[in-house]
Coordinates of C-alpha atoms in Angstrom, one line a residue:
Chain Y
M1 CA -12.4 22.4 11.5
A2 CA -13.9 23.9 8.4
E3 CA -15.1 22.6 5.1
Y4 CA -14.0 24.3 1.9
H5 CA -14.8 24.0 -1.8
L6 CA -11.6 25.3 -3.6
N7 CA -10.2 25.6 -7.1
A8 CA -6.9 24.2 -8.4
P9 CA -4.4 25.7 -9.2
L10 CA -4.5 26.9 -5.6
S11 CA -4.2 30.6 -4.7
D12 CA -1.8 31.7 -2.1
G13 CA -4.7 33.0 0.0
D14 CA -6.6 29.7 -0.2
A15 CA -3.4 27.7 0.8
R16 CA -2.6 29.9 3.7
K17 CA -6.1 29.9 5.2
L18 CA -6.3 26.1 5.5
R19 CA -5.7 24.4 8.9
A20 CA -4.9 20.8 9.8
G21 CA -8.2 18.9 10.0
D22 CA -10.1 21.0 7.4
V23 CA -12.0 19.1 4.8
V24 CA -11.4 20.4 1.2
Y25 CA -13.2 19.5 -2.0
L26 CA -10.9 20.5 -4.8
T27 CA -12.1 21.2 -8.4
G28 CA -9.8 22.1 -11.3
I29 CA -6.4 20.9 -12.7
I30 CA -3.9 19.0 -10.7
Y31 CA -0.7 17.1 -11.8
T32 CA 0.4 13.6 -10.9
A33 CA 4.0 12.8 -10.0
R34 CA 5.6 10.1 -7.9
D35 CA 9.1 8.8 -7.4
A36 CA 10.6 8.6 -10.9
A37 CA 8.8 11.7 -12.2
H38 CA 10.1 13.8 -9.2
K39 CA 13.6 12.8 -9.9
R40 CA 13.2 13.9 -13.5
L41 CA 11.6 17.2 -12.5
I42 CA 14.6 17.9 -10.2
D43 CA 17.0 16.9 -13.0
L44 CA 15.3 19.4 -15.4
L45 CA 15.6 22.2 -12.8
D46 CA 19.2 21.4 -12.2
A47 CA 19.8 21.6 -15.9
G48 CA 18.0 25.0 -16.0
K49 CA 15.2 23.7 -18.2
E50 CA 11.5 24.3 -18.1
L51 CA 9.2 22.0 -16.3
P52 CA 6.4 20.2 -18.3
F53 CA 3.6 21.9 -16.2
P54 CA 3.3 25.3 -14.5
L55 CA 4.4 25.2 -10.9
K56 CA 2.6 28.4 -9.8
G57 CA -0.2 27.3 -7.5
A58 CA 0.3 23.7 -8.5
V59 CA -1.3 20.9 -6.6
I60 CA 0.9 17.7 -7.1
Y61 CA -0.8 14.4 -6.5
Y62 CA 1.4 11.5 -5.5
V63 CA -0.2 8.7 -7.5
G64 CA 0.5 6.0 -10.0
P65 CA -2.9 5.2 -11.4
A66 CA -4.1 1.9 -12.7
P67 CA -4.8 1.7 -16.4
A68 CA -8.1 3.3 -17.6
P69 CA -10.8 0.7 -18.4
E70 CA -13.2 1.2 -21.3
G71 CA -15.4 4.3 -20.8
R72 CA -13.4 5.8 -17.9
P73 CA -10.6 8.5 -18.0
I74 CA -8.5 6.6 -15.5
G75 CA -8.3 3.5 -13.4
S76 CA -8.1 3.3 -9.6
A77 CA -6.1 6.3 -8.4
G78 CA -5.5 6.6 -4.7
P79 CA -2.5 8.2 -3.0
T80 CA 0.9 6.7 -2.5
T81 CA 3.1 7.2 0.6
S82 CA 4.4 10.7 0.6
Y83 CA 7.7 10.5 2.5
R84 CA 9.5 9.2 -0.6
M85 CA 9.0 12.6 -2.2
D86 CA 10.2 14.6 0.9
S87 CA 13.7 15.2 -0.6
Y88 CA 12.1 16.9 -3.6
A89 CA 9.1 18.7 -2.2
P90 CA 10.7 21.8 -0.5
R91 CA 12.3 22.8 -3.8
L92 CA 9.0 22.6 -5.7
H93 CA 7.3 24.6 -3.0
S94 CA 10.1 27.3 -3.2
L95 CA 9.3 27.6 -6.9
G96 CA 5.6 28.1 -6.5
A97 CA 3.9 24.7 -5.9
K98 CA 1.2 25.2 -3.3
A99 CA 0.2 21.7 -2.3
S100 CA 0.8 18.0 -2.5
I101 CA -1.7 15.2 -2.0
G102 CA -0.6 11.8 -0.6
K103 CA -0.8 9.7 2.5
G104 CA 1.5 9.3 5.5
K105 CA 4.0 11.5 7.4
R106 CA 6.2 14.3 6.0
D107 CA 9.6 15.3 7.3
E108 CA 10.6 18.5 9.1
A109 CA 12.0 20.0 5.9
V110 CA 8.7 19.7 4.1
K111 CA 6.8 21.1 7.1
Q112 CA 9.2 24.0 7.2
A113 CA 8.7 24.6 3.4
L114 CA 4.9 24.8 3.9
K115 CA 5.5 27.5 6.5
D116 CA 8.1 29.4 4.4
H117 CA 6.1 29.4 1.2
G118 CA 2.5 29.2 2.4
G119 CA 1.8 25.6 1.4
V120 CA -0.4 22.8 2.4
Y121 CA -0.2 19.0 2.5
F122 CA -3.4 17.1 1.9
G123 CA -4.2 13.5 2.8
A124 CA -6.4 11.4 0.6
T125 CA -7.7 8.0 1.7
G126 CA -5.1 5.3 0.9
G127 CA -6.6 2.1 -0.5
A128 CA -9.7 3.8 -1.7
G129 CA -8.5 4.1 -5.3
A130 CA -11.6 3.0 -7.0
L131 CA -13.7 5.5 -5.1
I132 CA -11.3 8.4 -5.6
S133 CA -11.1 7.7 -9.3
M134 CA -14.8 8.7 -9.6
R135 CA -13.8 12.3 -8.9
I136 CA -11.4 12.4 -11.8
E137 CA -13.1 13.7 -15.0
A138 CA -10.2 13.7 -17.4
A139 CA -6.6 12.6 -17.6
R140 CA -3.8 13.1 -20.1
V141 CA -0.1 12.4 -20.0
V142 CA 1.9 15.6 -20.2
A143 CA 5.4 14.2 -19.7
F144 CA 7.6 11.1 -19.3
D145 CA 5.2 8.7 -21.0
D146 CA 8.0 6.1 -20.9
L147 CA 7.5 5.9 -17.1
G148 CA 4.2 4.1 -17.6
T149 CA 2.1 4.6 -14.4
E150 CA 4.8 7.0 -13.2
A151 CA 4.3 9.5 -16.1
I152 CA 3.1 13.0 -15.3
R153 CA -0.6 13.3 -15.9
E154 CA -2.8 16.4 -15.9
L155 CA -6.0 15.5 -14.1
K156 CA -9.2 17.4 -14.2
V157 CA -10.9 16.8 -10.9
K158 CA -14.3 17.7 -9.5
E159 CA -15.0 17.9 -5.8
F160 CA -11.9 15.8 -5.0
P161 CA -12.2 14.9 -1.3
L162 CA -9.1 15.9 0.8
L163 CA -8.1 16.3 4.4
V164 CA -5.5 18.9 5.5
I165 CA -2.7 17.1 7.3
N166 CA -0.1 19.8 7.5
D167 CA -0.7 23.5 7.1
A168 CA 1.3 26.7 6.7
C169 CA 1.2 27.4 10.4
G170 CA 2.9 24.1 11.5
G171 CA -0.4 22.3 12.2
D172 CA -0.2 18.5 12.0
L173 CA -3.3 16.3 12.0
Y174 CA -1.6 12.9 12.5
V175 CA -2.0 11.3 15.9
Q176 CA 1.2 10.6 17.8
P177 CA 1.4 6.9 18.8
D178 CA 0.7 6.5 22.5
L179 CA 4.0 4.9 23.5
K180 CA 3.3 5.1 27.2
A181 CA 0.2 2.9 26.9
V182 CA 2.4 0.0 25.7
G183 CA 5.4 0.7 28.0
L184 CA 7.7 2.0 25.3
E185 CA 8.3 5.3 27.1
Chain J
M1 CA 2.0 -40.0 -11.3
R2 CA -0.5 -37.3 -12.3
T3 CA 0.2 -35.1 -15.3
L4 CA -0.9 -31.4 -15.5
N5 CA -0.6 -29.1 -18.5
T6 CA 0.9 -25.8 -17.4
E7 CA -1.7 -23.9 -19.5
R8 CA -4.0 -24.5 -16.6
I9 CA -1.5 -22.8 -14.3
V10 CA -1.3 -19.8 -16.6
D11 CA -5.1 -19.4 -16.7
A12 CA -5.6 -20.0 -13.0
V13 CA -2.9 -17.5 -12.0
A14 CA -4.3 -14.9 -14.4
A15 CA -7.8 -15.3 -13.0
M16 CA -6.5 -15.1 -9.4
C17 CA -4.6 -11.9 -10.1
V18 CA -7.7 -10.2 -11.5
H19 CA -10.2 -11.5 -9.0
A20 CA -8.1 -10.8 -5.9
N21 CA -7.5 -7.2 -7.0
R22 CA -11.2 -6.6 -7.6
Y23 CA -12.9 -8.4 -4.7
L24 CA -12.0 -7.8 -1.1
P25 CA -12.1 -11.2 0.7
E26 CA -15.1 -11.8 2.9
D27 CA -13.0 -12.2 6.0
V28 CA -11.5 -8.7 5.5
Q29 CA -15.0 -7.2 4.9
K30 CA -16.2 -8.8 8.1
S31 CA -13.2 -7.4 9.9
F32 CA -13.9 -3.9 8.7
A33 CA -17.5 -4.2 9.9
H34 CA -16.4 -5.6 13.3
C35 CA -13.7 -2.9 13.9
A36 CA -15.8 0.0 12.6
A37 CA -18.5 -0.9 15.2
G38 CA -15.8 -0.5 17.9
E39 CA -14.7 3.0 16.8
S40 CA -16.3 6.0 18.4
G41 CA -14.4 8.8 16.6
A42 CA -15.8 10.5 13.5
A43 CA -12.6 10.3 11.5
A44 CA -12.2 6.5 12.1
K45 CA -15.8 5.8 11.2
E46 CA -15.5 7.9 8.1
I47 CA -12.4 6.0 6.9
F48 CA -14.2 2.7 7.4
R49 CA -17.2 4.1 5.5
Q50 CA -15.0 5.1 2.6
L51 CA -13.2 1.7 2.5
T52 CA -16.5 -0.1 2.6
E53 CA -17.9 2.0 -0.3
N54 CA -14.6 1.4 -2.1
Y55 CA -14.8 -2.4 -2.0
K56 CA -18.4 -2.3 -3.1
L57 CA -17.6 0.0 -6.0
A58 CA -14.6 -2.1 -7.0
A59 CA -16.8 -5.3 -7.2
E60 CA -19.5 -3.5 -9.2
S61 CA -17.2 -1.6 -11.6
G62 CA -14.3 -4.0 -12.1
L63 CA -11.9 -1.3 -11.1
P64 CA -9.1 -2.6 -8.8
L65 CA -9.6 -2.0 -5.1
C66 CA -6.4 0.0 -5.0
Q67 CA -4.2 1.4 -7.8
D68 CA -1.3 -0.4 -6.3
T69 CA -2.2 -3.8 -7.5
G70 CA 1.0 -5.1 -6.0
L71 CA 4.0 -7.1 -6.8
A72 CA 2.7 -10.6 -7.3
V73 CA 3.9 -13.0 -4.6
F74 CA 3.2 -16.7 -4.7
F75 CA 3.5 -19.6 -2.4
V76 CA 3.5 -22.8 -4.4
E77 CA 3.1 -26.3 -2.8
M78 CA 3.8 -28.9 -5.5
G79 CA 3.3 -32.6 -4.9
Q80 CA 6.4 -34.7 -5.6
D81 CA 4.3 -37.1 -7.6
L82 CA 3.0 -34.5 -10.0
R83 CA 4.4 -34.2 -13.5
L84 CA 4.0 -31.0 -15.4
E85 CA 3.9 -30.8 -19.2
G86 CA 4.4 -27.6 -21.2
L87 CA 6.2 -24.6 -19.7
N88 CA 8.7 -24.5 -16.8
I89 CA 6.5 -23.8 -13.7
R90 CA 8.2 -20.4 -13.0
D91 CA 7.5 -19.3 -16.6
A92 CA 3.9 -20.5 -16.4
I93 CA 3.3 -18.4 -13.3
N94 CA 4.9 -15.4 -14.8
A95 CA 2.9 -15.9 -18.0
G96 CA -0.3 -15.9 -15.8
V97 CA 0.8 -12.7 -14.1
R98 CA 1.5 -11.1 -17.5
K99 CA -2.0 -12.1 -18.8
G100 CA -3.9 -11.2 -15.6
Y101 CA -2.4 -7.8 -15.2
E102 CA -2.9 -6.9 -18.8
E103 CA -6.4 -8.2 -19.3
G104 CA -7.6 -7.0 -15.8
K105 CA -6.3 -3.5 -16.4
L106 CA -4.1 -3.8 -13.3
R107 CA -1.1 -1.6 -12.7
K108 CA 2.3 -2.7 -13.6
S109 CA 4.4 -1.9 -10.6
V110 CA 7.7 -3.8 -11.1
C111 CA 10.9 -2.0 -12.2
D112 CA 14.7 -2.4 -12.3
P113 CA 16.1 -1.4 -8.9
F114 CA 18.7 1.0 -10.4
S115 CA 17.4 2.4 -13.7
R116 CA 13.8 2.3 -12.3
A117 CA 12.7 1.2 -15.8
N118 CA 9.3 -0.5 -15.6
T119 CA 9.2 -4.1 -16.8
K120 CA 5.8 -3.2 -18.2
D121 CA 4.1 -6.5 -17.5
N122 CA 4.4 -6.8 -13.7
T123 CA 6.9 -9.6 -13.9
P124 CA 8.9 -11.2 -12.5
A125 CA 6.7 -12.4 -9.6
V126 CA 8.3 -13.5 -6.4
I127 CA 7.7 -17.2 -6.0
H128 CA 8.3 -19.4 -3.0
F129 CA 8.3 -23.1 -3.9
D130 CA 7.7 -26.0 -1.6
V131 CA 7.7 -29.7 -2.5
V132 CA 5.1 -31.7 -0.6
P133 CA 3.9 -35.3 -0.6
G134 CA 1.2 -36.4 -3.1
D135 CA 0.4 -35.2 -6.6
G136 CA -1.5 -32.0 -5.8
L137 CA -0.6 -28.4 -6.8
K138 CA -1.6 -25.5 -4.5
I139 CA -0.8 -21.9 -5.6
A140 CA -1.5 -19.1 -3.2
F141 CA -1.3 -15.5 -4.5
M142 CA -0.9 -12.2 -2.7
A143 CA -0.9 -8.8 -4.4
K144 CA 1.6 -7.0 -2.2
G145 CA 1.5 -3.3 -2.1
G146 CA 4.8 -1.3 -1.9
G147 CA 3.7 1.2 0.7
S148 CA 3.2 -1.4 3.4
E149 CA 6.1 -3.5 2.3
N150 CA 8.4 -0.5 2.8
M151 CA 7.4 -0.4 6.5
S152 CA 8.4 -4.0 7.1
R153 CA 11.6 -4.9 8.9
V154 CA 13.8 -7.9 9.8
T155 CA 16.1 -8.0 12.8
M156 CA 18.3 -10.5 14.7
L157 CA 17.4 -10.4 18.4
V158 CA 19.5 -12.3 21.0
P159 CA 17.8 -15.2 22.8
A160 CA 17.8 -13.3 26.1
Q161 CA 15.3 -10.8 24.6
G162 CA 12.7 -13.4 24.2
W163 CA 9.0 -12.7 23.8
E164 CA 9.3 -9.3 25.6
G165 CA 11.9 -8.3 23.0
I166 CA 9.8 -9.5 20.2
K167 CA 6.8 -7.5 21.4
K168 CA 8.8 -4.4 21.8
F169 CA 10.3 -4.6 18.3
V170 CA 6.9 -5.1 16.7
L171 CA 5.3 -2.3 18.7
Q172 CA 8.1 0.1 17.9
R173 CA 7.8 -0.8 14.2
V174 CA 4.1 -0.2 14.1
A175 CA 4.4 3.0 16.0
E176 CA 7.2 4.3 13.8
A177 CA 5.3 3.3 10.6
G178 CA 2.3 5.4 11.9
P179 CA 0.0 6.4 9.0
N180 CA 2.4 5.3 6.2
P181 CA 1.4 1.7 5.5
C182 CA -2.4 2.5 5.2
P183 CA -3.7 1.4 8.6
P184 CA -5.6 -0.5 9.7
T185 CA -2.9 -3.0 8.9
V186 CA -2.4 -6.7 9.3
I187 CA 0.9 -7.6 10.9
G188 CA 2.7 -10.8 9.9
V189 CA 5.3 -11.8 12.4
G190 CA 8.0 -14.5 11.5
I191 CA 10.0 -15.8 14.5
G192 CA 12.9 -18.2 14.2
G193 CA 14.6 -19.9 11.2
T194 CA 17.4 -17.8 9.8
F195 CA 17.9 -14.2 8.6
D196 CA 16.4 -15.2 5.2
Y197 CA 13.7 -17.5 6.5
A198 CA 12.0 -15.3 9.2
P199 CA 10.5 -12.9 6.6
I200 CA 9.2 -15.8 4.5
L201 CA 7.4 -17.0 7.6
A202 CA 6.0 -13.5 8.2
K203 CA 4.8 -13.2 4.7
K204 CA 3.2 -16.7 4.7
A205 CA 1.5 -15.9 7.9
L206 CA -0.3 -13.0 6.1
M207 CA -2.0 -15.6 3.8
R208 CA -4.2 -16.7 6.7
K209 CA -7.8 -15.4 7.0
L210 CA -8.5 -12.5 9.3
G211 CA -10.2 -13.5 12.5
D212 CA -9.1 -17.1 12.3
S213 CA -7.3 -18.8 15.2
N214 CA -3.7 -20.0 15.2
P215 CA -3.8 -23.8 15.5
D216 CA -1.2 -23.5 18.2
P217 CA -3.1 -22.2 21.3
K218 CA 0.1 -20.6 22.7
L219 CA 0.7 -18.7 19.5
D220 CA -2.9 -17.8 19.3
A221 CA -2.7 -16.2 22.7
M222 CA 0.4 -14.3 21.6
E223 CA -1.3 -13.0 18.5
K224 CA -4.2 -11.7 20.6
E225 CA -1.9 -10.1 23.1
L226 CA 0.1 -8.4 20.5
L227 CA -3.0 -7.1 18.6
A228 CA -4.4 -5.7 21.8
E229 CA -1.1 -3.9 22.5
I230 CA -0.8 -2.5 19.0
N231 CA -4.3 -1.1 19.2
K232 CA -3.4 0.7 22.4
L233 CA -1.1 2.9 20.3
G234 CA -4.2 4.8 19.0
I235 CA -2.8 5.4 15.5
G236 CA -6.2 4.3 14.1
P237 CA -7.4 4.1 10.5
M238 CA -5.2 6.2 8.2
G239 CA -3.4 7.5 11.2
L240 CA -6.3 9.8 12.2
G241 CA -6.8 8.2 15.6
G242 CA -8.9 5.3 16.8
T243 CA -8.9 1.8 18.3
T244 CA -8.1 0.0 15.1
T245 CA -4.4 0.4 14.2
S246 CA -4.3 -3.2 13.1
L247 CA -7.0 -5.6 12.0
D248 CA -5.1 -8.7 13.0
V249 CA -1.7 -10.2 13.9
K250 CA -0.5 -13.5 12.4
I251 CA 2.5 -15.3 13.9
A252 CA 4.5 -18.1 12.3
V253 CA 7.5 -19.8 14.0
S254 CA 10.3 -22.1 13.2
P255 CA 13.2 -23.5 15.2
C256 CA 16.4 -21.4 15.0
H257 CA 20.1 -21.6 15.9
I258 CA 21.0 -21.7 19.6
A259 CA 22.6 -18.3 19.2
S260 CA 19.8 -16.5 17.4
L261 CA 16.3 -15.2 17.6
P262 CA 15.5 -14.0 14.1
L263 CA 12.4 -11.8 13.8
A264 CA 10.6 -10.3 10.8
V265 CA 7.7 -8.0 10.8
N266 CA 5.8 -7.9 7.5
V267 CA 3.3 -5.1 7.3
Q268 CA 0.2 -5.5 5.2
C269 CA -2.2 -2.7 4.4
H270 CA -5.9 -2.9 4.9
S271 CA -6.4 -3.9 1.3
T272 CA -5.5 -7.5 2.1
R273 CA -5.7 -9.2 -1.2
H274 CA -4.9 -12.9 -1.4
E275 CA -6.4 -16.1 -2.9
E276 CA -5.4 -19.6 -3.5
V277 CA -6.2 -22.3 -6.0
E278 CA -5.7 -26.1 -6.1
L279 CA -5.2 -27.7 -9.5

């Protein structure tokens, strides 16, 4: 398991070299989007319209941040559970998005999309929102301001700590529950 | 007959919402330290290290522990000899939520189920009322995160399934939830009552302190048995493997219909935020 310091947007080469279990410190520009924003992105695509941020190499962070206190660019900003975005993610990967950041399991379609398009799924530590927010240097809303916390924000991150959960080769870091140990299998 | 002005409810609720979201309860801190010491894997130890750093930072900085500052859930025990003056008690609690979430820079996470339009002030809260003897007023608050709530389930077992059936359902639920609800979790189990009452029992059970003992020795043994079984699953902190899949199990029971065995499993993330106040 390797440690990398990478830039976002993520290059195809960087995304493809990562393996489940690698630790990545990401620096650069990433975009936030969760449930409601994803629905709107897909609606825009269906209508043949342009998206509010460039998908090429995009790293999409599944987060709805807490409001920024005085003197900080953003409030607590840890990951939300990713499976709710599973129905949207493959399409975004097919159009150039390279990575998503969240927590929890992805479905087979997302894992396949990572293989097909050279993508990666990063885990961030759920419930460590205060700590994670310290790696965010700037934040601005770029679309859907009416959604409040669910608006799309451009984040400038520095050495943002991530763990590769699913890679472009089918690797999966999550532990399978030991059903035998409790007599369920 | 005691009289209480509801302004005090508004202020007390607002203060609880802010405080609970910034300061991890001491029992949860202790549970982290105890469980971290039992972990041998690097990933599990690292997660506990981050969570510990996170709660210290939250307390110092005033940032909430987690960006999901929850849907506000309350358990209210109101003495039947207490008279309130001012607002309707439901309005007073919601006014407190509105105030606390705004002033504390907490996230507003409540929306219309169809349009998904955010209500922008984190109301309405979910409030469970109980009328009790005396003239007291106890308000317990929980900031309930959506990720763990989504992993919760209710089912109607048949009486023949008994304790073995209950254990099996809970274990399957925890196994299936895997890394999704931010383990290490706390598992609230409600057994009995009706289809609607079992989940309320489960949620109320989550208000107990971690590491306490169930006053009923039989239930206490069941909680310990279930916790040991859950932690054999090996899911571990954040699903990265380890001996701490759950920090604790809390069981609450109520008599049920002769035909039924209602069961609810309410999953709570490690950011177990709850407080109570007596007015």
